[in-house]
Coordinates of C-alpha atoms and ligand atoms in Angstrom, one line a residue:
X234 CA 118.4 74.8 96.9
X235 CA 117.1 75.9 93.6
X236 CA 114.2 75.3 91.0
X237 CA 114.4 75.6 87.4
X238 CA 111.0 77.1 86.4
X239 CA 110.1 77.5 82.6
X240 CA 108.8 81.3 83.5
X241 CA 111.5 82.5 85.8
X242 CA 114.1 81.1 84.9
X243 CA 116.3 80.0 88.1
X244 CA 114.1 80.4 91.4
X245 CA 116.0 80.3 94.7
X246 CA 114.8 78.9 97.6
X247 CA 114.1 82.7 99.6
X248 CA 112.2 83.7 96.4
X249 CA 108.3 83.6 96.5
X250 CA 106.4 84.1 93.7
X251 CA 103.4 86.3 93.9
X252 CA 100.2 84.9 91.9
X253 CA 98.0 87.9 91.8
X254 CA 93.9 86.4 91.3
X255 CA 92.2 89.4 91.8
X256 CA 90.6 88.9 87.7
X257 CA 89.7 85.4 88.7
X258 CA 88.9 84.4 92.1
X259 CA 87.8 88.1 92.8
X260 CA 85.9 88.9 90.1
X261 CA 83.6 85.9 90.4
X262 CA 82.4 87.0 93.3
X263 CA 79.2 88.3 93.5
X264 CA 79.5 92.1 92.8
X265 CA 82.6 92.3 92.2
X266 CA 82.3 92.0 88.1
X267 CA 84.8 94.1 86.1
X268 CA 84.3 95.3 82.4
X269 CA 87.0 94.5 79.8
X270 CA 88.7 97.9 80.5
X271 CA 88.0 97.8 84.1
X272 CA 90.1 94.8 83.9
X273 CA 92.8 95.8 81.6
X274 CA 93.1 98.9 83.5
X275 CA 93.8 95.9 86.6
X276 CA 96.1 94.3 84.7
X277 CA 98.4 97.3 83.7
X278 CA 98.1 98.2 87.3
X279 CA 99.5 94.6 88.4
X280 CA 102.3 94.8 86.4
X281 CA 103.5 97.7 87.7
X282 CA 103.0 96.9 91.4
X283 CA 104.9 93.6 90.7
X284 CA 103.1 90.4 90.4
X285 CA 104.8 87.6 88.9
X286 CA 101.2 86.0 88.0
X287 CA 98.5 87.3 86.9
X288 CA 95.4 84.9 87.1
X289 CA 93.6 86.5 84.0
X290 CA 90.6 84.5 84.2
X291 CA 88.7 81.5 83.4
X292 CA 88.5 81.8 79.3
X293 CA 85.8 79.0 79.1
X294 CA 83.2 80.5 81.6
X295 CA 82.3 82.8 78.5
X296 CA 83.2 84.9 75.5
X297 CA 83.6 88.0 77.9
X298 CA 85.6 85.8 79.8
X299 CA 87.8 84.9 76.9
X300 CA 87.9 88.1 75.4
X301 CA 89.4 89.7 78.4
X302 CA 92.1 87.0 78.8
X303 CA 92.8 87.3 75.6
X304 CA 93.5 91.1 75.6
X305 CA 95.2 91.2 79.2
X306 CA 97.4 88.6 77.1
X307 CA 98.0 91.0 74.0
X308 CA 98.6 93.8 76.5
X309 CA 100.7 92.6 79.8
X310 CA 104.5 92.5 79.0
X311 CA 106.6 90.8 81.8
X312 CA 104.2 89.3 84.1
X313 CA 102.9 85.7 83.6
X314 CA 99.2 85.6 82.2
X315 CA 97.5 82.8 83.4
X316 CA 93.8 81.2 82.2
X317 CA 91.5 78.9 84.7
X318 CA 90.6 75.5 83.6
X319 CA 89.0 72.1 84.7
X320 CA 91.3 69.2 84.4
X321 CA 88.4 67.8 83.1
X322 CA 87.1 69.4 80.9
X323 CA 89.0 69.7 77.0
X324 CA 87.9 72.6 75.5
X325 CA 88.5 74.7 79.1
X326 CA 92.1 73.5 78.4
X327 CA 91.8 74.4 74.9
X328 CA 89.9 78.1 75.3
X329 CA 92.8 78.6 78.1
X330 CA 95.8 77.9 75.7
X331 CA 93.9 79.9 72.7
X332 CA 93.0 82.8 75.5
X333 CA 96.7 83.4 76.9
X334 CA 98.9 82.3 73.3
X335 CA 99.4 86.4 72.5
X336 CA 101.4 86.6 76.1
X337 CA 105.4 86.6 75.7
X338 CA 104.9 84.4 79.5
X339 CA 101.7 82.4 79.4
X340 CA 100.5 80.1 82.2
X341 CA 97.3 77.2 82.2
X342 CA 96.0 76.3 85.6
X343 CA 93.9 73.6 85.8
X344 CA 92.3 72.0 88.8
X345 CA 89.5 69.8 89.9
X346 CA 88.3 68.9 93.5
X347 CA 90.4 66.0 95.2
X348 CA 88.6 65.9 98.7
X349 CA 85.8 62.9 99.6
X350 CA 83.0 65.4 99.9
X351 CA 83.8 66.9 96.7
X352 CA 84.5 64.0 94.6
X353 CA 81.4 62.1 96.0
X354 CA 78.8 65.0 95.8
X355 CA 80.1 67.2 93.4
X356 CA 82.0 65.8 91.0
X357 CA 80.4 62.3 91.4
X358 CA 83.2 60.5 90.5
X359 CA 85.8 57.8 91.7
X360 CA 89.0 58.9 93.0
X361 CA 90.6 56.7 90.3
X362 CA 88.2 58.6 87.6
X363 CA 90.0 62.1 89.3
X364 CA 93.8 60.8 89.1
X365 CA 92.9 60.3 85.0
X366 CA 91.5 63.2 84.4
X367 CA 94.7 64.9 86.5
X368 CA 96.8 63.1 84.1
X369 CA 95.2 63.9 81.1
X370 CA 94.4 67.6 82.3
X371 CA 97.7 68.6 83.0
X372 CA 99.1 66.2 79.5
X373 CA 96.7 68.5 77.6
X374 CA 97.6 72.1 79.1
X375 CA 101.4 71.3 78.2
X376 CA 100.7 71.0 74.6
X377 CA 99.7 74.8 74.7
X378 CA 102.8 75.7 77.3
X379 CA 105.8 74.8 79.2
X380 CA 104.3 76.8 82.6
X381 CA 101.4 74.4 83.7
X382 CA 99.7 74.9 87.0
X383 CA 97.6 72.3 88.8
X384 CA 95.1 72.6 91.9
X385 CA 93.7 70.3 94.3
X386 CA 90.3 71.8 94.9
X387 CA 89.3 71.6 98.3
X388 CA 93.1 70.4 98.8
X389 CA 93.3 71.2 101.9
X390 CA 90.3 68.9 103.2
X391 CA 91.8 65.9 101.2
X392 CA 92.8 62.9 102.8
X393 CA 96.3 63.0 102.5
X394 CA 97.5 59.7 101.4
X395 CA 95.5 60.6 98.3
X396 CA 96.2 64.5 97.6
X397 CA 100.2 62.5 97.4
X398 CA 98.9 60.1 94.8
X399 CA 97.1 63.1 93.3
X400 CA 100.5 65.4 93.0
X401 CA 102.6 62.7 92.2
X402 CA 100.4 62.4 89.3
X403 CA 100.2 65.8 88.1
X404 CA 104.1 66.3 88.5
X405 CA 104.5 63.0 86.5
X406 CA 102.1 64.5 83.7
X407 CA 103.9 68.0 83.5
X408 CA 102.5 70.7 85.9
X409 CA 105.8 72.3 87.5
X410 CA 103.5 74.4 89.9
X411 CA 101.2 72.5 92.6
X412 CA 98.7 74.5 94.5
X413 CA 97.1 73.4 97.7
X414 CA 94.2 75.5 98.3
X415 CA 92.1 76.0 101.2
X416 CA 88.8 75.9 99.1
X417 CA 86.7 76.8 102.1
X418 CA 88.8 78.4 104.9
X419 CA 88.4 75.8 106.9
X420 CA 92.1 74.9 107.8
X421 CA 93.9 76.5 110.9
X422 CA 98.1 77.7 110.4
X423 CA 99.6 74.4 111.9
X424 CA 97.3 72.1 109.7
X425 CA 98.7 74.0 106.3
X426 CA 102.2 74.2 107.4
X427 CA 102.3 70.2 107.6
X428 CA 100.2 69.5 104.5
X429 CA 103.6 71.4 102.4
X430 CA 105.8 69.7 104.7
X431 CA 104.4 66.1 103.7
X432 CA 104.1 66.7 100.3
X433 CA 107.5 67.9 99.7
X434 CA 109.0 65.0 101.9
X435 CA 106.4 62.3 100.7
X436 CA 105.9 63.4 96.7
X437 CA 108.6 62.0 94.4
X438 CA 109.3 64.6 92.0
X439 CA 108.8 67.3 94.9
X440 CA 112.0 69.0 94.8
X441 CA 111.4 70.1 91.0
X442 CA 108.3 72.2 91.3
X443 CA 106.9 75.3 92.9
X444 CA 104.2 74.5 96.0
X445 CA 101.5 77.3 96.0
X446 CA 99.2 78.6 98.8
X447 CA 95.6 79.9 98.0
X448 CA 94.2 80.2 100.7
X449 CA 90.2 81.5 101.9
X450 CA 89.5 83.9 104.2
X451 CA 86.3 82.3 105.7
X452 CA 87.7 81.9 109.4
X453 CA 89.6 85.2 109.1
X454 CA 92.7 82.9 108.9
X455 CA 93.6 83.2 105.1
X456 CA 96.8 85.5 105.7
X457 CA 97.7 83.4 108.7
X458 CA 97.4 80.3 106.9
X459 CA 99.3 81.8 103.5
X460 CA 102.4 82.2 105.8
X461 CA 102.6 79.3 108.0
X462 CA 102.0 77.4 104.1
X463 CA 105.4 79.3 103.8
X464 CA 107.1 77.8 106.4
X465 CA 106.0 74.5 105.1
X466 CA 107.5 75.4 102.2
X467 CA 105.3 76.9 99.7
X468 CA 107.0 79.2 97.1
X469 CA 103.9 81.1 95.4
X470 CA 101.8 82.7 97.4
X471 CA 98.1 83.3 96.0
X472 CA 96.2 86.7 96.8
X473 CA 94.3 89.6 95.4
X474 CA 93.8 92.8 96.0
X475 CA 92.3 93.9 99.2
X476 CA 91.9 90.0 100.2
X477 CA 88.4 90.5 97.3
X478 CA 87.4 87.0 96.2
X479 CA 84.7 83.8 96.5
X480 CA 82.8 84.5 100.1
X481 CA 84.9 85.7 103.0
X482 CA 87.8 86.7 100.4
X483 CA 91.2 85.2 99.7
X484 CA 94.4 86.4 101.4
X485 CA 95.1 89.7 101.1
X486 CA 98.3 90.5 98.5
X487 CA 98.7 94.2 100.4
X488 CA 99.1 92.0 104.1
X489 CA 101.1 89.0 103.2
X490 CA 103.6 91.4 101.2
X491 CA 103.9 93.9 103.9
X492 CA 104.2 90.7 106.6
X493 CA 106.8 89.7 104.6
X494 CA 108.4 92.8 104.7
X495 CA 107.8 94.2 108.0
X496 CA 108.3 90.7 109.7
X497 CA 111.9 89.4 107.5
X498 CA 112.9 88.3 110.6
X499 CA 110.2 85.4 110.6
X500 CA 109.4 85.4 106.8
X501 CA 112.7 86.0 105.2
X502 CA 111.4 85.8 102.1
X503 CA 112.1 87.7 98.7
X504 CA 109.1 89.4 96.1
X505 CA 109.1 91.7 93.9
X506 CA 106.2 93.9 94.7
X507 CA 106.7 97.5 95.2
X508 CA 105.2 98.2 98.0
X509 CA 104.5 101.7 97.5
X510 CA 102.0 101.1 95.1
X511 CA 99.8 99.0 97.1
X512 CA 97.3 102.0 98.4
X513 CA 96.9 103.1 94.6
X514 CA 96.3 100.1 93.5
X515 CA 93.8 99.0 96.2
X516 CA 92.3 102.1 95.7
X517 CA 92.0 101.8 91.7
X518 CA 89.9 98.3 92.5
X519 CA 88.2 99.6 95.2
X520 CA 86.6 102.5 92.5
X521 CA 86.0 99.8 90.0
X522 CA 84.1 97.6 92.0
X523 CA 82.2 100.0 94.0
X524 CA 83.1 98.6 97.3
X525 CA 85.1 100.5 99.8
X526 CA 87.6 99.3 101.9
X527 CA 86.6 99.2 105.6
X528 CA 88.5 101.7 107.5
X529 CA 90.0 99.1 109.9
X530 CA 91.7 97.2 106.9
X531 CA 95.8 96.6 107.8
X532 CA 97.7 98.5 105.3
X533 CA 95.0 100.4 102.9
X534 CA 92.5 101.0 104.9
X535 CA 91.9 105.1 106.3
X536 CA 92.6 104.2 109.7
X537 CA 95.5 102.0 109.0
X538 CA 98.4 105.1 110.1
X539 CA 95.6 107.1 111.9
X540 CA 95.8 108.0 115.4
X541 CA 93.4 109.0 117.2
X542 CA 94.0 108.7 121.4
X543 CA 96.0 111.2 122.8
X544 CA 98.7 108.7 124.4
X545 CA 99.1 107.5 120.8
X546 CA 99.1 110.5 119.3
X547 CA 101.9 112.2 122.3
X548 CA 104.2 108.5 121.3
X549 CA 103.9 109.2 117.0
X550 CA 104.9 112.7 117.6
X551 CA 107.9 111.9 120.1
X552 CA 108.8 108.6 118.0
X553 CA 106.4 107.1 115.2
X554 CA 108.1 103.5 115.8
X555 CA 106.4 103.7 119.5
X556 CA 103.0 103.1 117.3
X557 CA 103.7 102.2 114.0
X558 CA 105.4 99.1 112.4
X559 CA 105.8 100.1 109.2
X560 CA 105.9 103.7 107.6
X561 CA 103.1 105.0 106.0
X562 CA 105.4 106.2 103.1
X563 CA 106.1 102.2 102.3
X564 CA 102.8 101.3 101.4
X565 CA 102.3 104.4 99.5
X566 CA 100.2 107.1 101.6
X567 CA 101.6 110.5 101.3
X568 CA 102.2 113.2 104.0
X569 CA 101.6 116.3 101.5
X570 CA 97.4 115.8 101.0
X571 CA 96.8 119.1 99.5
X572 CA 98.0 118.6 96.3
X573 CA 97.0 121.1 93.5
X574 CA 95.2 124.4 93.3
X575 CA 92.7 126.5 90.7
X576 CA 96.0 128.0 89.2
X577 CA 97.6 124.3 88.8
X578 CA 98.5 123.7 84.8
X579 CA 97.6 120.6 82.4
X580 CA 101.0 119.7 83.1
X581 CA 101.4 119.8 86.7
X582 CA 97.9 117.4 86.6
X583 CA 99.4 114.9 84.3
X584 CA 102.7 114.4 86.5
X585 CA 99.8 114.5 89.5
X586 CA 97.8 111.4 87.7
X587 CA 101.6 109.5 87.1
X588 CA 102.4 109.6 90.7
X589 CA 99.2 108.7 91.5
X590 CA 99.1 105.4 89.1
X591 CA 96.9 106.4 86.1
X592 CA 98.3 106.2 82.8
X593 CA 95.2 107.9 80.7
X594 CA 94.9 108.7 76.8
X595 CA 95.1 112.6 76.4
X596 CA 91.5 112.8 75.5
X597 CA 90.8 111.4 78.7
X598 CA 93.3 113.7 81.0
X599 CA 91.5 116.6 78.5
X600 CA 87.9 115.6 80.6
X601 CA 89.8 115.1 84.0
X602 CA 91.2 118.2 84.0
X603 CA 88.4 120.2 82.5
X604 CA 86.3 118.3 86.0
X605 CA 89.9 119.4 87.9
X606 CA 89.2 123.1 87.3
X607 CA 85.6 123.2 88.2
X608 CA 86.6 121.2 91.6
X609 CA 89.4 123.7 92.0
X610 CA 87.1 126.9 91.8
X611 CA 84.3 124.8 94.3
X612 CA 86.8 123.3 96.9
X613 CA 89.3 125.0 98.9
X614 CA 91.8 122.2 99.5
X615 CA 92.1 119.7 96.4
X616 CA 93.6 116.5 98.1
X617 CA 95.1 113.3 96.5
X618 CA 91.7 111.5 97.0
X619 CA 89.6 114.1 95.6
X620 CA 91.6 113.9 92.7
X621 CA 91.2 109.9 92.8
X622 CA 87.1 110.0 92.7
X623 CA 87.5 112.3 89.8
X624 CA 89.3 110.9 87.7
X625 CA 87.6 107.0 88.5
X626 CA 84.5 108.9 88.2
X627 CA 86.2 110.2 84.6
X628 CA 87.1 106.9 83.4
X629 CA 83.8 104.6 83.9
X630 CA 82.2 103.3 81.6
X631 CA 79.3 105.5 80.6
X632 CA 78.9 103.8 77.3
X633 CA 75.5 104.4 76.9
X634 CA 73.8 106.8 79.3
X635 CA 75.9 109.9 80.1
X636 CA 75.1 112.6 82.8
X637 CA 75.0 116.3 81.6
X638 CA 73.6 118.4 84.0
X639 CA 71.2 118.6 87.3
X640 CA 69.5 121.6 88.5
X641 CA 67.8 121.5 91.9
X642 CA 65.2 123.3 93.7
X643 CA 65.2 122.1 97.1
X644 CA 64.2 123.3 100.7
X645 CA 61.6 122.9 103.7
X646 CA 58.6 124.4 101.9
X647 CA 58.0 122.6 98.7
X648 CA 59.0 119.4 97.0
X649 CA 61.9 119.2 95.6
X650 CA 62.1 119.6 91.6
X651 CA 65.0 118.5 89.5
X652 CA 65.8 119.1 86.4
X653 CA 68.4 117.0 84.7
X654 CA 69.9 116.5 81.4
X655 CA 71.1 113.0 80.2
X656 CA 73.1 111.7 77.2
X657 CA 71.2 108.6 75.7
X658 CA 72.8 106.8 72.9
X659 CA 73.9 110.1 71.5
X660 CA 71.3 112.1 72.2
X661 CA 70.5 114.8 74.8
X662 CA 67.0 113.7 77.0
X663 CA 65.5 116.3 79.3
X664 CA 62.7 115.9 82.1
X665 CA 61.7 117.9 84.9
X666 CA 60.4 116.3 87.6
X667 CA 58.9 116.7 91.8
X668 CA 60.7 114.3 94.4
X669 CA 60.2 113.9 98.1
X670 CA 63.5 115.4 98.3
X671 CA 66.4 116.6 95.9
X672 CA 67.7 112.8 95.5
X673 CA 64.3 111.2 95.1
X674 CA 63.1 114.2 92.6
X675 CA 66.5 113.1 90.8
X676 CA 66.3 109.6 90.3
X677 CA 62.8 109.9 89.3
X678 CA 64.2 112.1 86.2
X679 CA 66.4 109.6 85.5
X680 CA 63.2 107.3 85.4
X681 CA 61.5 109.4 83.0
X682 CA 64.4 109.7 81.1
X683 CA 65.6 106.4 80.8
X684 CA 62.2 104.5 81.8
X685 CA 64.0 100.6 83.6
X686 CA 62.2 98.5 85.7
X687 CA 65.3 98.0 88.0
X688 CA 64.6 99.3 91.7
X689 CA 67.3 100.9 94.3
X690 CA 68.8 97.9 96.5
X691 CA 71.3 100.2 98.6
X692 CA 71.9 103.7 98.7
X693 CA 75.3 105.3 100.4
X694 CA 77.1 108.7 100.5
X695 CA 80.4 109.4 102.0
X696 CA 82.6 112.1 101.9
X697 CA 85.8 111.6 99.8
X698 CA 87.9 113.5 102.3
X699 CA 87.3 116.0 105.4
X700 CA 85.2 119.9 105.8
X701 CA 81.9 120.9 104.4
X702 CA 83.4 121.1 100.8
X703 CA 84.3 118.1 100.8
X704 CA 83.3 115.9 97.4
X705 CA 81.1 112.8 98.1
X706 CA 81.1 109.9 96.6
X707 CA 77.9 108.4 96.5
X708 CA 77.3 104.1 96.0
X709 CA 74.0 103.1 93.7
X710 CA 73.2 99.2 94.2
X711 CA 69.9 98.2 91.3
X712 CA 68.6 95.0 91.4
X713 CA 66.5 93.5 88.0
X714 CA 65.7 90.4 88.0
X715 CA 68.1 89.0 90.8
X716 CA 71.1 90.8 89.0
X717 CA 72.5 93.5 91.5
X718 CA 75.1 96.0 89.9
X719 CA 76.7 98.7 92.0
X720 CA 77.6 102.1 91.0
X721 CA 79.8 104.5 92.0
X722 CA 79.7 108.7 91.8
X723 CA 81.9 111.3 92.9
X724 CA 81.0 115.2 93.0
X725 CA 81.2 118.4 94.9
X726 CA 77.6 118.1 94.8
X727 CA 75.8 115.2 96.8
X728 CA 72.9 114.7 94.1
X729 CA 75.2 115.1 91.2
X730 CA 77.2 112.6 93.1
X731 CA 74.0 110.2 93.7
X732 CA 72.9 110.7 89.9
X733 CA 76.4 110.0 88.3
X734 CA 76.3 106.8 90.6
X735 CA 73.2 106.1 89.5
X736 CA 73.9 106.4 85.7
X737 CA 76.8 103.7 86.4
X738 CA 74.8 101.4 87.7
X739 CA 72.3 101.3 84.9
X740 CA 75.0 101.6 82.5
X741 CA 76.5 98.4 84.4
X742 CA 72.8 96.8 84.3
X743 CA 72.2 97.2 80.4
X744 CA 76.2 95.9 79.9
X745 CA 75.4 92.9 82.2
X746 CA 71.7 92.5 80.5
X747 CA 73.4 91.7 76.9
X748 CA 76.4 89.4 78.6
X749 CA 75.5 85.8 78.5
X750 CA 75.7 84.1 82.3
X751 CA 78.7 82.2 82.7
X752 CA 78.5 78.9 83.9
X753 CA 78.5 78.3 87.5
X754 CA 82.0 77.9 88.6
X755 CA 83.1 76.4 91.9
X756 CA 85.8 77.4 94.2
Ligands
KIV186 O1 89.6 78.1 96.0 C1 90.0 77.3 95.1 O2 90.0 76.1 95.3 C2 90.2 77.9 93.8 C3 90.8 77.0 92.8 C4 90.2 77.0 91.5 C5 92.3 77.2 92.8 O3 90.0 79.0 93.6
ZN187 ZN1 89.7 80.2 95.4

């Protein structure tokens, strides 16, 4: 059995489409905000690993919101952009269609919540009042395009004689996708597999449109529930990027695709995502957003192919199947860590930053490599994730505020003085200033520098890789008024490290400062 899809053409039955919302349902989440480049940067880096869909955003939220679709619209080729939108609401519909019309393969999604709770307290409307606005949601999104997505918010706690009504309506009024999500994470594998089973055997219309999956990670059960959605005979599958997303997280693209791949046997399912991009991907969100990936994640997480007990480590060596299900080469980690050296040309960088998944302007691989060299002469060994931090580190967004240079004078028998050198708007700022210790005497130059009334919510250092010489990259959370930005900094030097992170944040803090709220979403 086969679908004809206005996107894709032809879509066979073994095919699942992979609906990437890392830009929508992950960046909402609190901390998790990306700039316009940030994202684009996203975006470029989707394509390449694969997604079908890209979930761009949610264009009405706000003009950044917009703007960004817009652009990831002008600047994605193959994959599907897709814009957010209540069924309800007209001009989401409208700032949706306006947001994605520059993509050649454009998508709206709208949704609104179907379940009693929802409709009573939220929405406070009628179940008849929600089946209108279905209709005319979906009616409206296909006089901007052919591909028309609808959700049933909360879908998955919906009674279900009603979530049928609800599709049957929303198939009648042209959406040719129909996602079920599990809003809260509250549904168990057997529960989700049967919801797809009914509607596909219950729903006139059924066989002619794509079921999707989006499922919450509240329980721990979002992965779980993604593929047992399959065997109930979902077709698009959607996930972001190291499971980010409202809460507990959505499903995790990296662990469904490698499921799928490792477990064909159960999920014989087809995607297009190649999987050895997945670590440098995950690790490209993980530098934007500040937030690390535990070390216990499945597939990009440090300790995913590490073996530590000497039993494990005697089975690897005689036989890596005995402990490993998948090869660490699939999902992109690389044997050879030590990568380049002080005598290492421009050139030899540049095919260094392709292989790791950066496509840079040549000013910017200029400032990389200048930081390269000065790493080179510090560090003995310069490994693949050295090279990471650096050139993250390289590509923030330092708009305003940009760090020059730090001196320290530090020990047991004084207090610390710093003196540290900042870019402000163009112009070079010094101050010179005591600390209880080289990080506070730091930061408090950077207070007499920049003077912000934001204070230090979290403070972290880690080391990038192993050995004393080994770069840290240092996390900055500032809080101003209930606004919390993280920043991120990476430096042979711990303080340098701790005041680049520092710069980021506030640089984050004045960006967010200027940005109108958007409105609260839900989901
Ligand atoms: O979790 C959810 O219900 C959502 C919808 C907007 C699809 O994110
Ligand atoms: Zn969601």
């Amino acid at each position: 059995m086969s679908i004809e899809h206005p996107s894709f053409g032809r879509i066979d039955d073994d095919r699942v489409i992979i609906f990437d919302t890392t830009l929508r349902d992950g960046e909402q989440s609190p901390g998790f905000s990306m700039n316009l480049d940030e994202k684009l940067r996203m975006a470029k880096a989707l394509e390449e690993l694969g997604v079908d869909v890209i979930e761009a955003g949610f264009p009405v939220a706000s003009p950044g919101d917009f703007e960004s679709v817009q652009r990831i619209a002008e600047t994605v080729k193959e994959a599907v952009v897709c814009g957010l939108a209540r069924s309800g609401g007209k001009r989401d519909i409208e700032a949706a269609g306006e947001a994605i019309a520059p993509a050649k393969r454009r998508r709206i999604h709208n949704f609104i919540s179907t379940s009693p709770l929802h409709m009573k307290y939220k929405l406070r409307m009628e179940p008849e009042t929600v089946l209108d606005l279905i209709a005319s949601g979906n009616q409206a999104a296909r006089q901007f395009t052919d591909d028309v997505q609808w959700s049933a918010e909360d879908g998955s706690r919906t009674e279900p004689d009603f979530l049928c009504r609800c599709v049957e309506v929303a198939i009648k009024n042209g959406a040719n996708t129909i996602n079920i999500p599990d809003t809260v994470g509250f549904a168990t594998p057997d529960e989700l597999q049967a919801i797809f089973a009914m509607l596909r055997e219950r729903v006139p219309g059924a066989e002619n449109v794509v079921f999707s999956t989006h499922n919450h990670n509240d329980l721990g059960l979002a992965v779980a529930n993604t593929a047992a959605a399959l065997a109930g005979g979902a077709r698009q599958i959607e996930c972001t990027i190291n499971g980010i997303g409202e809460r507990a997280g959505n499903a995790a693209l990296e662990e469904i695709v490698m499921a799928i791949r490792t477990r064909h046997d159960k999920l014989a399912f087809k995607n297009n995502i190649e999987t050895p991009r997945l670590l440098s991907v995950s690790r490209m969100l993980a530098n934007i957003t500040s937030f690390d990936v535990q070390p216990n994640k499945a597939i990009v997480g440090r300790n995913a192919f590490a073996h530590e007990s000497g039993i494990h480590q005697d089975g690897i060596l005689k036989n890596a199947a005995t402990y490993e299900i998948m090869t660490p080469e699939s999902v992109g980690w690389t044997k050879t860590s030590l990568v380049l050296g002080k005598h290492s040309g421009r050139a030899a960088f540049r095919d260094k930053l392709k292989a790791l998944g950066y496509d840079l302007d040549d000013v910017t691989v200029q400032q990389a490599f200048e930081r390269f060299k000065i790493l080179a002469d510090q560090k003995k060994t310069v490994f693949d994730d050295d090279i990471r931090a650096l050139v993250d580190d390289e590509t923030r967004d330092h708009e305003r505020i940009k760090f020059v240079s730090l001196e320290l004078v530090s020990g047991s028998k004084h207090p610390a003085q710093a003196t540290l050198e900042l870019n402000v708007d163009s112009e070079v700022r010094q101050a010179q200033v005591t600390g209880n210790g080289p990080v506070d005497a730091a930061f408090r130059a950077i207070q007499e520098i920049f003077p912000h009334d934001a204070t230090l919510a979290l403070f972290s250092v880690a080391a990038v890789t192993e050995g004393t010489d080994a770069q840290a990259r240092t996390t900055v959370r500032l809080e101003e008024n209930g606004k919390l930005v993280d920043g991120q900094g990476a430096d042979a030097d711990t303080v340098v490290s701790a005041v680049r992170a520092y710069v980021h944040a506030l640089n984050k803090l004045l960006v967010k400062r200027t940005r109108a709220e958007p409105e609260a979403l839900s989901a």
